[in-house]
DNA sequence: CTTAACTGTCTATTATAATAGACGCTATGA
DNA sequence: TCATAGCGTCTATTATAATAGACAGTTAAG
């Protein structure tokens, strides 16, 4: 997010077909304030911005998440999935690396004994996946479990987590995380 | 979002193991400000909040999206994935159906000849997936492509789309969509 | 050409966010 | 016991967000 709150607000407001005064009335603020915000002459307080968005209505989270424009879809042959070499685990990204996405979908391959590293991972968002082949030890928030083909996991990524291939066979999974991690 | 920015910020800060002063230093604001924000004695301007979050670092969108309540994570054995019987396609949902999720992850099985129905699907959000087994014809925005094991797709769900198993073998894929569709 | 209702912008004033620095509290160590 | 260093909170001052109300431009009706 560019922090260009003004331009963004203006686009959103016009998308809903509202004038500054109309929105101001619904939001319980002055039209002048909306003018100033849209020109980026002030950085609104969170409470004011919330009041304004309530007049639309739109949630704060949606406002900051909203992406205005662009569409690069498509298909990806297996050899077109970009490899993200992260140590002993092979990560193949589904989708364009450049395009703005709301998720990261990965086709992951763990060699026997491979793992995500010593320290536990923590980051915002959620992630989940399905084991396609082999055996994978999944540790989340202190709890461990070994999963096989067809088994799955889903958790908030803020919980410390770690993955390890405990089988002697290669392990293959498909995972997704939101917001995108790559 | 409750607009209890203070409590939320405090929780996030502590989750990252930072003191008010430490975070203030990284963010380039005073520790006093962080104290005041966390007590909800002021509503920070968007620009200040961004500065603070940059010190963590965390995006504004993530901050407002992040849900800090409860913890219903877990592991799911294949037989625990709830089946969502949608016609001839078997959809197995990864994650609790009740819990708030930002994505829907599905383990899908298409019988030979099975498809998602006559009419094209369109809905907000994005979706993507990886073909695990068999052959699947994917149609998006007028364009069709037959994908095999290891191939993948990713597109904005607002584009009309449709899936069909064109092989004589069962087809198996793992997909994800955001926001959640189930 | 008026008149009226609308658009967004601007300025002077008031309310509030943000700073700098002091304060009290709880360790930890000499 | 007396530092010293960490923690979060508080107050007085300064910087900035927010208001009220005037202003100019545009469109449509009489």
mmCIF file with all atom_site columns, N, CA and C (backbone and C1' of nucleotides) in Angstrom, chain A residues 21 29-30 33 42-45 48, chain D residues 16-24:
data_model
loop_
_atom_site.group_PDB
_atom_site.id
_atom_site.type_symbol
_atom_site.label_atom_id
_atom_site.label_alt_id
_atom_site.label_comp_id
_atom_site.label_asym_id
_atom_site.label_entity_id
_atom_site.label_seq_id
_atom_site.pdbx_PDB_ins_code
_atom_site.Cartn_x
_atom_site.Cartn_y
_atom_site.Cartn_z
_atom_site.occupancy
_atom_site.B_iso_or_equiv
_atom_site.pdbx_formal_charge
_atom_site.auth_seq_id
_atom_site.auth_comp_id
_atom_site.auth_asym_id
_atom_site.auth_atom_id
_atom_site.pdbx_PDB_model_num
ATOM 1  N N     . UNK A 1 21 ? -19.472 16.301 -0.277 1.00 0.00 ? 21 UNK A N     1
ATOM 2  C CA    . UNK A 1 21 ? -20.450 16.743 0.709  1.00 0.00 ? 21 UNK A CA    1
ATOM 3  C C     . UNK A 1 21 ? -21.396 15.623 1.118  1.00 0.00 ? 21 UNK A C     1
ATOM 4  N N     . UNK A 1 29 ? -18.617 14.209 9.143  1.00 0.00 ? 29 UNK A N     1
ATOM 5  C CA    . UNK A 1 29 ? -17.456 15.092 9.154  1.00 0.00 ? 29 UNK A CA    1
ATOM 6  C C     . UNK A 1 29 ? -17.747 16.223 8.177  1.00 0.00 ? 29 UNK A C     1
ATOM 7  N N     . UNK A 1 30 ? -16.826 17.172 8.082  1.00 0.00 ? 30 UNK A N     1
ATOM 8  C CA    . UNK A 1 30 ? -17.051 18.278 7.163  1.00 0.00 ? 30 UNK A CA    1
ATOM 9  C C     . UNK A 1 30 ? -16.538 17.926 5.768  1.00 0.00 ? 30 UNK A C     1
ATOM 10 N N     . UNK A 1 33 ? -12.840 18.609 5.217  1.00 0.00 ? 33 UNK A N     1
ATOM 11 C CA    . UNK A 1 33 ? -11.885 17.587 5.663  1.00 0.00 ? 33 UNK A CA    1
ATOM 12 C C     . UNK A 1 33 ? -11.654 16.567 4.565  1.00 0.00 ? 33 UNK A C     1
ATOM 13 N N     . UNK A 1 42 ? -3.546  16.544 4.543  1.00 0.00 ? 42 UNK A N     1
ATOM 14 C CA    . UNK A 1 42 ? -3.489  16.054 5.920  1.00 0.00 ? 42 UNK A CA    1
ATOM 15 C C     . UNK A 1 42 ? -3.513  14.524 5.889  1.00 0.00 ? 42 UNK A C     1
ATOM 16 N N     . UNK A 1 43 ? -2.965  13.936 6.921  1.00 0.00 ? 43 UNK A N     1
ATOM 17 C CA    . UNK A 1 43 ? -3.067  12.488 7.096  1.00 0.00 ? 43 UNK A CA    1
ATOM 18 C C     . UNK A 1 43 ? -4.122  12.241 8.160  1.00 0.00 ? 43 UNK A C     1
ATOM 19 N N     . UNK A 1 44 ? -5.281  11.743 7.764  1.00 0.00 ? 44 UNK A N     1
ATOM 20 C CA    . UNK A 1 44 ? -6.394  11.648 8.720  1.00 0.00 ? 44 UNK A CA    1
ATOM 21 C C     . UNK A 1 44 ? -6.047  10.726 9.887  1.00 0.00 ? 44 UNK A C     1
ATOM 22 N N     . UNK A 1 45 ? -6.645  10.999 11.035 1.00 0.00 ? 45 UNK A N     1
ATOM 23 C CA    . UNK A 1 45 ? -6.484  10.053 12.129 1.00 0.00 ? 45 UNK A CA    1
ATOM 24 C C     . UNK A 1 45 ? -7.277  8.806  11.786 1.00 0.00 ? 45 UNK A C     1
ATOM 25 N N     . UNK A 1 48 ? -10.947 9.292  12.277 1.00 0.00 ? 48 UNK A N     1
ATOM 26 C CA    . UNK A 1 48 ? -11.630 10.052 11.236 1.00 0.00 ? 48 UNK A CA    1
ATOM 27 C C     . UNK A 1 48 ? -11.800 9.220  9.979  1.00 0.00 ? 48 UNK A C     1
ATOM 28 P P     . DT  D 2 16 ? 4.106   19.503 11.566 1.00 0.00 ? 16 DT  D P     1
ATOM 29 O "O5'" . DT  D 2 16 ? 2.592   18.993 11.564 1.00 0.00 ? 16 DT  D "O5'" 1
ATOM 30 C "C5'" . DT  D 2 16 ? 2.262   17.818 12.289 1.00 0.00 ? 16 DT  D "C5'" 1
ATOM 31 C "C4'" . DT  D 2 16 ? 0.755   17.731 12.459 1.00 0.00 ? 16 DT  D "C4'" 1
ATOM 32 C "C3'" . DT  D 2 16 ? -0.047  17.950 11.168 1.00 0.00 ? 16 DT  D "C3'" 1
ATOM 33 O "O3'" . DT  D 2 16 ? -0.996  16.932 11.115 1.00 0.00 ? 16 DT  D "O3'" 1
ATOM 34 C "C1'" . DT  D 2 16 ? -0.969  19.156 12.911 1.00 0.00 ? 16 DT  D "C1'" 1
ATOM 35 P P     . DA  D 2 17 ? -1.596  16.388 9.722  1.00 0.00 ? 17 DA  D P     1
ATOM 36 O "O5'" . DA  D 2 17 ? -3.064  15.976 10.204 1.00 0.00 ? 17 DA  D "O5'" 1
ATOM 37 C "C5'" . DA  D 2 17 ? -3.176  15.169 11.355 1.00 0.00 ? 17 DA  D "C5'" 1
ATOM 38 C "C4'" . DA  D 2 17 ? -4.509  15.425 12.054 1.00 0.00 ? 17 DA  D "C4'" 1
ATOM 39 C "C3'" . DA  D 2 17 ? -5.733  15.297 11.166 1.00 0.00 ? 17 DA  D "C3'" 1
ATOM 40 O "O3'" . DA  D 2 17 ? -6.754  14.702 11.942 1.00 0.00 ? 17 DA  D "O3'" 1
ATOM 41 C "C1'" . DA  D 2 17 ? -5.692  17.439 12.121 1.00 0.00 ? 17 DA  D "C1'" 1
ATOM 42 P P     . DA  D 2 18 ? -8.155  14.335 11.243 1.00 0.00 ? 18 DA  D P     1
ATOM 43 O "O5'" . DA  D 2 18 ? -9.105  15.576 11.554 1.00 0.00 ? 18 DA  D "O5'" 1
ATOM 44 C "C5'" . DA  D 2 18 ? -9.714  15.661 12.836 1.00 0.00 ? 18 DA  D "C5'" 1
ATOM 45 C "C4'" . DA  D 2 18 ? -10.626 16.861 12.876 1.00 0.00 ? 18 DA  D "C4'" 1
ATOM 46 C "C3'" . DA  D 2 18 ? -11.663 16.919 11.752 1.00 0.00 ? 18 DA  D "C3'" 1
ATOM 47 O "O3'" . DA  D 2 18 ? -12.965 16.968 12.309 1.00 0.00 ? 18 DA  D "O3'" 1
ATOM 48 C "C1'" . DA  D 2 18 ? -10.525 18.987 11.949 1.00 0.00 ? 18 DA  D "C1'" 1
ATOM 49 P P     . DT  D 2 19 ? -14.269 17.326 11.412 1.00 0.00 ? 19 DT  D P     1
ATOM 50 O "O5'" . DT  D 2 19 ? -14.517 18.862 11.737 1.00 0.00 ? 19 DT  D "O5'" 1
ATOM 51 C "C5'" . DT  D 2 19 ? -14.498 19.292 13.094 1.00 0.00 ? 19 DT  D "C5'" 1
ATOM 52 C "C4'" . DT  D 2 19 ? -14.822 20.781 13.191 1.00 0.00 ? 19 DT  D "C4'" 1
ATOM 53 C "C3'" . DT  D 2 19 ? -16.028 21.219 12.354 1.00 0.00 ? 19 DT  D "C3'" 1
ATOM 54 O "O3'" . DT  D 2 19 ? -16.955 21.882 13.210 1.00 0.00 ? 19 DT  D "O3'" 1
ATOM 55 C "C1'" . DT  D 2 19 ? -14.130 22.601 11.897 1.00 0.00 ? 19 DT  D "C1'" 1
ATOM 56 P P     . DA  D 2 20 ? -18.459 22.151 12.681 1.00 0.00 ? 20 DA  D P     1
ATOM 57 O "O5'" . DA  D 2 20 ? -18.373 23.674 12.202 1.00 0.00 ? 20 DA  D "O5'" 1
ATOM 58 C "C5'" . DA  D 2 20 ? -17.801 24.623 13.076 1.00 0.00 ? 20 DA  D "C5'" 1
ATOM 59 C "C4'" . DA  D 2 20 ? -17.738 25.977 12.390 1.00 0.00 ? 20 DA  D "C4'" 1
ATOM 60 C "C3'" . DA  D 2 20 ? -18.959 26.331 11.522 1.00 0.00 ? 20 DA  D "C3'" 1
ATOM 61 O "O3'" . DA  D 2 20 ? -19.321 27.682 11.808 1.00 0.00 ? 20 DA  D "O3'" 1
ATOM 62 C "C1'" . DA  D 2 20 ? -16.995 26.438 10.210 1.00 0.00 ? 20 DA  D "C1'" 1
ATOM 63 P P     . DG  D 2 21 ? -20.683 28.327 11.152 1.00 0.00 ? 21 DG  D P     1
ATOM 64 O "O5'" . DG  D 2 21 ? -20.124 29.129 9.878  1.00 0.00 ? 21 DG  D "O5'" 1
ATOM 65 C "C5'" . DG  D 2 21 ? -18.991 29.969 10.047 1.00 0.00 ? 21 DG  D "C5'" 1
ATOM 66 C "C4'" . DG  D 2 21 ? -18.433 30.340 8.693  1.00 0.00 ? 21 DG  D "C4'" 1
ATOM 67 C "C3'" . DG  D 2 21 ? -19.495 30.618 7.605  1.00 0.00 ? 21 DG  D "C3'" 1
ATOM 68 O "O3'" . DG  D 2 21 ? -19.125 31.787 6.900  1.00 0.00 ? 21 DG  D "O3'" 1
ATOM 69 C "C1'" . DG  D 2 21 ? -17.889 29.176 6.800  1.00 0.00 ? 21 DG  D "C1'" 1
ATOM 70 P P     . DA  D 2 22 ? -20.197 32.565 5.888  1.00 0.00 ? 22 DA  D P     1
ATOM 71 O "O5'" . DA  D 2 22 ? -19.210 33.187 4.797  1.00 0.00 ? 22 DA  D "O5'" 1
ATOM 72 C "C5'" . DA  D 2 22 ? -18.006 33.805 5.240  1.00 0.00 ? 22 DA  D "C5'" 1
ATOM 73 C "C4'" . DA  D 2 22 ? -16.922 33.632 4.186  1.00 0.00 ? 22 DA  D "C4'" 1
ATOM 74 C "C3'" . DA  D 2 22 ? -17.340 34.131 2.798  1.00 0.00 ? 22 DA  D "C3'" 1
ATOM 75 O "O3'" . DA  D 2 22 ? -16.270 34.874 2.220  1.00 0.00 ? 22 DA  D "O3'" 1
ATOM 76 C "C1'" . DA  D 2 22 ? -16.603 31.901 2.661  1.00 0.00 ? 22 DA  D "C1'" 1
ATOM 77 P P     . DC  D 2 23 ? -16.529 35.776 0.921  1.00 0.00 ? 23 DC  D P     1
ATOM 78 O "O5'" . DC  D 2 23 ? -16.019 34.826 -0.260 1.00 0.00 ? 23 DC  D "O5'" 1
ATOM 79 C "C5'" . DC  D 2 23 ? -14.629 34.515 -0.376 1.00 0.00 ? 23 DC  D "C5'" 1
ATOM 80 C "C4'" . DC  D 2 23 ? -14.437 33.510 -1.494 1.00 0.00 ? 23 DC  D "C4'" 1
ATOM 81 C "C3'" . DC  D 2 23 ? -15.151 33.880 -2.792 1.00 0.00 ? 23 DC  D "C3'" 1
ATOM 82 O "O3'" . DC  D 2 23 ? -14.196 34.356 -3.739 1.00 0.00 ? 23 DC  D "O3'" 1
ATOM 83 C "C1'" . DC  D 2 23 ? -15.265 31.533 -2.277 1.00 0.00 ? 23 DC  D "C1'" 1
ATOM 84 P P     . DA  D 2 24 ? -14.686 34.935 -5.168 1.00 0.00 ? 24 DA  D P     1
ATOM 85 O "O5'" . DA  D 2 24 ? -14.499 33.682 -6.141 1.00 0.00 ? 24 DA  D "O5'" 1
ATOM 86 C "C5'" . DA  D 2 24 ? -13.222 33.047 -6.224 1.00 0.00 ? 24 DA  D "C5'" 1
ATOM 87 C "C4'" . DA  D 2 24 ? -13.325 31.855 -7.163 1.00 0.00 ? 24 DA  D "C4'" 1
ATOM 88 C "C3'" . DA  D 2 24 ? -14.046 32.182 -8.475 1.00 0.00 ? 24 DA  D "C3'" 1
ATOM 89 O "O3'" . DA  D 2 24 ? -13.376 31.541 -9.548 1.00 0.00 ? 24 DA  D "O3'" 1
ATOM 90 C "C1'" . DA  D 2 24 ? -15.167 30.439 -7.365 1.00 0.00 ? 24 DA  D "C1'" 1
#
